[in-house]
CSV table of C-alpha atoms in Angstrom, one decimal:
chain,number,residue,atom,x,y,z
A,4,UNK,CA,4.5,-13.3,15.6
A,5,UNK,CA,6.0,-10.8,12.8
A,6,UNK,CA,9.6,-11.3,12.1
A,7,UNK,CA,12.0,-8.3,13.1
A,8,UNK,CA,14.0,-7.0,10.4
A,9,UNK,CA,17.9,-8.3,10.9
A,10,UNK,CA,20.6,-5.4,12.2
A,11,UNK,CA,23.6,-4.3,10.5
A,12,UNK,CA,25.8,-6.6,11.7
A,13,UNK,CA,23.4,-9.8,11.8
A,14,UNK,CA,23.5,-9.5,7.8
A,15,UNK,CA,26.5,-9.5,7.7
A,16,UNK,CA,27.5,-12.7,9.6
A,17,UNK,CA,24.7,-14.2,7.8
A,18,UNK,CA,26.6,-13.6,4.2
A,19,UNK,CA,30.2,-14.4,5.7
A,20,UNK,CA,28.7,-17.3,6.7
A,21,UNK,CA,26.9,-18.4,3.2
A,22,UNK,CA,30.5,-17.4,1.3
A,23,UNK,CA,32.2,-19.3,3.8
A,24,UNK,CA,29.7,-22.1,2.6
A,25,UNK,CA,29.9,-21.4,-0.8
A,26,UNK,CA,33.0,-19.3,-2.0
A,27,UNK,CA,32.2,-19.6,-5.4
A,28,UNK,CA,28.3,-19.9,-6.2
A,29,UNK,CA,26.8,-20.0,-9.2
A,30,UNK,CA,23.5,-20.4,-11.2
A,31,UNK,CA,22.4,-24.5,-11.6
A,32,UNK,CA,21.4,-23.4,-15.3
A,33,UNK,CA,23.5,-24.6,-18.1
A,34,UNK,CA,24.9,-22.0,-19.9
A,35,UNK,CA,28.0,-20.8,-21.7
A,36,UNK,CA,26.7,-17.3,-22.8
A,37,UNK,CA,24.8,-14.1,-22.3
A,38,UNK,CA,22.3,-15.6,-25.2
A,39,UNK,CA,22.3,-19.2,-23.7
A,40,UNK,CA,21.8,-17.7,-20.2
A,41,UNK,CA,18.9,-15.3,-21.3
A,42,UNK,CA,17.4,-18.4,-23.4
A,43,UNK,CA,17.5,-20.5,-20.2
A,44,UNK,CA,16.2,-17.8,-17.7
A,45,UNK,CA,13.0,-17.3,-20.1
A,46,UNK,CA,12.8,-21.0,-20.4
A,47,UNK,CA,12.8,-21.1,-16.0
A,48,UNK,CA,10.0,-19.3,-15.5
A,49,UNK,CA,7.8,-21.7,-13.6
A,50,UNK,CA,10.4,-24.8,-14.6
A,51,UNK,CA,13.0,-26.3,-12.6
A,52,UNK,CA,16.6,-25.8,-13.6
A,53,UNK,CA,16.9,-29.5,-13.8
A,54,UNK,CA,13.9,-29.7,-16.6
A,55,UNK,CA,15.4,-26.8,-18.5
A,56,UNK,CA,19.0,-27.9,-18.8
A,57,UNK,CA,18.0,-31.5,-20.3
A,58,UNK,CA,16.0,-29.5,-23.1
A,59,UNK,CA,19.0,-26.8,-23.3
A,60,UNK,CA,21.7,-29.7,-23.4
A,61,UNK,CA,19.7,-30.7,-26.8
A,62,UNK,CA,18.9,-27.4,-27.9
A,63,UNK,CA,22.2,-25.3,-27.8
A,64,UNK,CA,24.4,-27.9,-29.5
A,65,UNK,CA,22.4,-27.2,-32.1
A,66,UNK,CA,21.2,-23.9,-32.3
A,67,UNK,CA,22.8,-21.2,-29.5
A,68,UNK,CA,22.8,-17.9,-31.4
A,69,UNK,CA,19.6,-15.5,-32.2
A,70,UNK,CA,20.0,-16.3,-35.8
A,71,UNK,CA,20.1,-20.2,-35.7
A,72,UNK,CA,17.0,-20.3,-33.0
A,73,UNK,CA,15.3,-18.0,-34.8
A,74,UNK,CA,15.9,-20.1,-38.2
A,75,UNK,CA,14.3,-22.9,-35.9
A,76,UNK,CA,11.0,-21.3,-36.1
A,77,UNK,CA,8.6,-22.3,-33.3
A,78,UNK,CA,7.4,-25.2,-34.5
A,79,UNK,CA,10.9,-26.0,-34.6
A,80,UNK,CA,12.1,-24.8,-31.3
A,81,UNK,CA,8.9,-26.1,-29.5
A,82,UNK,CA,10.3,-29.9,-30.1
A,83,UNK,CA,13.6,-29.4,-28.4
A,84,UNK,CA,11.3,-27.5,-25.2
A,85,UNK,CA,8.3,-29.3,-25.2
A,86,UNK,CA,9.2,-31.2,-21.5
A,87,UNK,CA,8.9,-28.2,-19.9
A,88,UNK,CA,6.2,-26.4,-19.1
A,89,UNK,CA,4.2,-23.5,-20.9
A,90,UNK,CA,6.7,-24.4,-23.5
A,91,UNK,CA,4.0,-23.3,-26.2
A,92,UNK,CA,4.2,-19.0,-25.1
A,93,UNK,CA,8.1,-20.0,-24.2
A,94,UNK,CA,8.6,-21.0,-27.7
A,95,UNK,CA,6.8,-17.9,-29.3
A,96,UNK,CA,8.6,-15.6,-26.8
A,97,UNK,CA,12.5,-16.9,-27.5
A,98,UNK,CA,11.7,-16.7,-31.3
A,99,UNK,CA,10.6,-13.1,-31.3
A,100,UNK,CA,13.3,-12.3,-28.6
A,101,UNK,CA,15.7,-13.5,-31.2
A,102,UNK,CA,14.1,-11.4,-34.3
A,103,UNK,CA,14.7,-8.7,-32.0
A,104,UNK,CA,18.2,-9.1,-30.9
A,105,UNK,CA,18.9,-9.6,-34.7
A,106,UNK,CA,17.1,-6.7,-36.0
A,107,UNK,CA,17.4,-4.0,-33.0
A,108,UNK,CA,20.9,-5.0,-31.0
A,109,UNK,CA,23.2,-6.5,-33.4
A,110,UNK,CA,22.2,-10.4,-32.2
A,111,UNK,CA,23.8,-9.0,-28.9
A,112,UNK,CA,22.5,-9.7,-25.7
A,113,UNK,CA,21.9,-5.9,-23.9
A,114,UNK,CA,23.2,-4.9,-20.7
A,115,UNK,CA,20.7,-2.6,-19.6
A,116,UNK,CA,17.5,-3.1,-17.8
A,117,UNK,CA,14.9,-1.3,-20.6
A,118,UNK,CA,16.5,-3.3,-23.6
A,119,UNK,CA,16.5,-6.6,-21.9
A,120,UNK,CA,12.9,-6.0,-20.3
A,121,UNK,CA,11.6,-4.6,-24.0
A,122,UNK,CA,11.9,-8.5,-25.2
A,123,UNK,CA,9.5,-10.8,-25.4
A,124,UNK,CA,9.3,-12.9,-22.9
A,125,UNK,CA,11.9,-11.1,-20.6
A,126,UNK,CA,10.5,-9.3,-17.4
A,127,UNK,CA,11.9,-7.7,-14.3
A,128,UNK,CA,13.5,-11.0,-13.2
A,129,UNK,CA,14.9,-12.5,-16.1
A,130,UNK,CA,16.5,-9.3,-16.6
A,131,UNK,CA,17.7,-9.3,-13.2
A,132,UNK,CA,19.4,-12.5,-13.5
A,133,UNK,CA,20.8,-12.0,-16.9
A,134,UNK,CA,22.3,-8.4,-15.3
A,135,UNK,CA,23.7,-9.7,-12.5
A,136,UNK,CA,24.7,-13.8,-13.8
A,137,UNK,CA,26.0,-12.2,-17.3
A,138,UNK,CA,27.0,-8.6,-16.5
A,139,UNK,CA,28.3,-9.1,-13.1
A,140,UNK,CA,25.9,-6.2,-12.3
A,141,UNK,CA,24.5,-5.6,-8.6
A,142,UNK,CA,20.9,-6.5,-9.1
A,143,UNK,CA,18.8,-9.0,-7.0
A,144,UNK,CA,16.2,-11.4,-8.7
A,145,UNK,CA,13.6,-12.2,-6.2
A,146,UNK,CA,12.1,-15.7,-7.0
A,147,UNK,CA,10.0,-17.8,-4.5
A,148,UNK,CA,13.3,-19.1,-2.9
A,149,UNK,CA,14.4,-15.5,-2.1
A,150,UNK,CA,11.3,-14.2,-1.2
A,151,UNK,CA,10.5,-16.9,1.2
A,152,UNK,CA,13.9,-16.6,2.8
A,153,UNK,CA,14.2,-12.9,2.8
A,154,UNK,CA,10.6,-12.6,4.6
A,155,UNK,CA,11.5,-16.0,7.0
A,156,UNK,CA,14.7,-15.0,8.5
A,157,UNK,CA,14.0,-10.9,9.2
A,158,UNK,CA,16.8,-10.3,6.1
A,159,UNK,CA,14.2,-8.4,4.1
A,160,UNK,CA,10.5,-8.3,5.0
A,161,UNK,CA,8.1,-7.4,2.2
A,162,UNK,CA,4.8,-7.9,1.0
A,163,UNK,CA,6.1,-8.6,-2.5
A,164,UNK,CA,8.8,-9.1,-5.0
A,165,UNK,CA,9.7,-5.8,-5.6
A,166,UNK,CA,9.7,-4.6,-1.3
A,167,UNK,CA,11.5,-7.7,-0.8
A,168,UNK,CA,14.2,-6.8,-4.0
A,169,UNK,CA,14.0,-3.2,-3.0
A,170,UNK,CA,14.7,-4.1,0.6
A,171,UNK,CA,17.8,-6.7,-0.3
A,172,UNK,CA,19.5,-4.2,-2.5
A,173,UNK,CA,19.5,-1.6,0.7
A,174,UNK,CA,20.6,-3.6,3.0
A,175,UNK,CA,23.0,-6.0,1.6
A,176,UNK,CA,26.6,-5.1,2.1
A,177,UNK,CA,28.9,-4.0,-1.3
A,178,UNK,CA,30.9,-6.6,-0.4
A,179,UNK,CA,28.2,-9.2,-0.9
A,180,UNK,CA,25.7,-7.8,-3.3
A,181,UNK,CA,26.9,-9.3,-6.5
A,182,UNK,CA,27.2,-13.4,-5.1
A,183,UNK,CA,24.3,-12.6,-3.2
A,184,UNK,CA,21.6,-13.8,-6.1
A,185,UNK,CA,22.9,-16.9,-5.8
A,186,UNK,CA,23.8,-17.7,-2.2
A,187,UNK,CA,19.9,-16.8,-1.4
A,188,UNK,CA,18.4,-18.7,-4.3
A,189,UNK,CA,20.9,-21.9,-3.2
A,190,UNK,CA,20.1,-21.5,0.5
A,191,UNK,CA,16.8,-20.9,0.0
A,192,UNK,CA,16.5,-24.2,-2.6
A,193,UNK,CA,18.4,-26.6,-0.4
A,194,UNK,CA,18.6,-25.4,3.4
A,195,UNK,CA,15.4,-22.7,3.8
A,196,UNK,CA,13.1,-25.0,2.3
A,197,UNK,CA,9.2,-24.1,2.2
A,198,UNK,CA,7.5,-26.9,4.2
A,199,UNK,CA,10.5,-28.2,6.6
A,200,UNK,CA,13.2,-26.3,6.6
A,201,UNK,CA,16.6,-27.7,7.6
A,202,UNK,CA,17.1,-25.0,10.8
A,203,UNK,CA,19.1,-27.7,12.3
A,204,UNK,CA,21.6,-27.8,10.0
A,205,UNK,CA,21.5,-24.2,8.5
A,206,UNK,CA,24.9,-22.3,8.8
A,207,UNK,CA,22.9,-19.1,9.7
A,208,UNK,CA,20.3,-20.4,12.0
A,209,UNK,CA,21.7,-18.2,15.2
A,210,UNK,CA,21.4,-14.7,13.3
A,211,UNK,CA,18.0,-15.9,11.7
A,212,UNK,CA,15.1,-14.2,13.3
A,213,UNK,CA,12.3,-16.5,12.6
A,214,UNK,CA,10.5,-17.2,16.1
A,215,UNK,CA,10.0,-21.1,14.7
A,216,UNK,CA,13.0,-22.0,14.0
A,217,UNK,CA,13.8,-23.9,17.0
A,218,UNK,CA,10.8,-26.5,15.9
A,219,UNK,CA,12.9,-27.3,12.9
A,220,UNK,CA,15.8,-27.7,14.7
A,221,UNK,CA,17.8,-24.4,15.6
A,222,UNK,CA,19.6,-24.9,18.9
A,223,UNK,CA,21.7,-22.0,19.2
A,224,UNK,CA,21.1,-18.0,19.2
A,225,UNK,CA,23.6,-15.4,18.6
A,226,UNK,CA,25.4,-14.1,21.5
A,227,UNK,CA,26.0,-10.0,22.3
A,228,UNK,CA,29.7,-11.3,22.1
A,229,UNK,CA,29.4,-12.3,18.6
A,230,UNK,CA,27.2,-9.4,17.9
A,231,UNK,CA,29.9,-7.3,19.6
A,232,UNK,CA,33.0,-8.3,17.8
């Protein structure tokens, strides 16, 4: 059975309910700034956060600026990433990212989508994250967390990353659209999970349209009062 798409007002219960949850929510990656955070996002990519901090919490003590990674070479930088994986491309990538930022943006970080996606290494995600995590921009980073949770609950129903990222940034209220990143990637991480999904205690099960959420759980739909108020 397809999943209906979510009205108006179901999205929004669904994000008062995940800032109620999580007021203040932030990215699990180690990070302290816009260089750090874009090292970290390209380091992500097919990584856990967990695997990428304990290299980073080696790594940026000693070298956290395009100059000193660079001046680690890749040989270099490979021995302080070499736990996680593809770490051999990663290494490559982050050293020409860093020539870059050196020779082309002042060893600054850009704030803009064709700068940031011009590096090595850096595609439509990365520079998602580092626009919205960094920058504080409205932009939505669809990872398999958010696309699994976008397409499961009706929020935003797409055949891939970019309908489902498309889709988000329409119907997500102002209000929400910055925070939003993260509430998804957390829900989706800890709560929406892919093989059992916790719909018994999810804070949004009664405004989620999946039609099997009650055999995970769910024991209560949204009412017309609620839907009404």
């Amino acid at each position: 059975m397809p999943v209906k798409n979510m009205t108006k007002k179901q999205i929004q219960i669904f994000f008062e309910r995940l800032r109620e949850q999580r007021p203040d929510p932030k990215t699990e990656l180690n990070y302290s700034s816009p260089f750090e955070l874009l090292v970290a996002v390209t380091l992500s990519a097919q990584a856990t956060d967990i695997s990428v901090n304990k290299a980073t919490d080696k790594l940026f003590p000693v070298a956290n600026t395009p100059e000193s990674i660079y001046a680690l070479g890749v040989e270099g930088l490979k021995d302080y990433i070499k736990t996680i994986g593809l770490y051999n491309s990663k290494a490559e990538n982050v050293i020409k990212a860093c020539k870059m930022l050196i020779e082309k943006h002042n060893s600054e970080v850009p704030n803009n989508r064709i700068d940031l996606e011009a590096l090595p290494g850096v595609g439509r995600k990365t520079a998602n994250v580092v626009l919205n995590t960094a920058f504080g921009m409205p932009t939505m980073a669809v990872d398999t967390h958010i696309f699994r949770v976008g397409n499961r609950t009706g929020l935003a129903v797409g055949k891939n990353v970019l309908e489902v990222e498309q889709r988000l940034i329409k119907v997500i209220p102002k209000e929400f659209i910055v925070d939003a990143h993260h509430w998804l990637i957390l829900h989706g991480r800890y709560c929406c999970i892919a093989r059992k999904p916790k719909c018994g205690e999810c804070v949004v099960s009664d405004v989620c349209n999946w039609p099997d959420k009650y055999e995970f759980g769910a024991t209560r739909e949204i009412t017309a009062k609620t839907l009404n108020n």
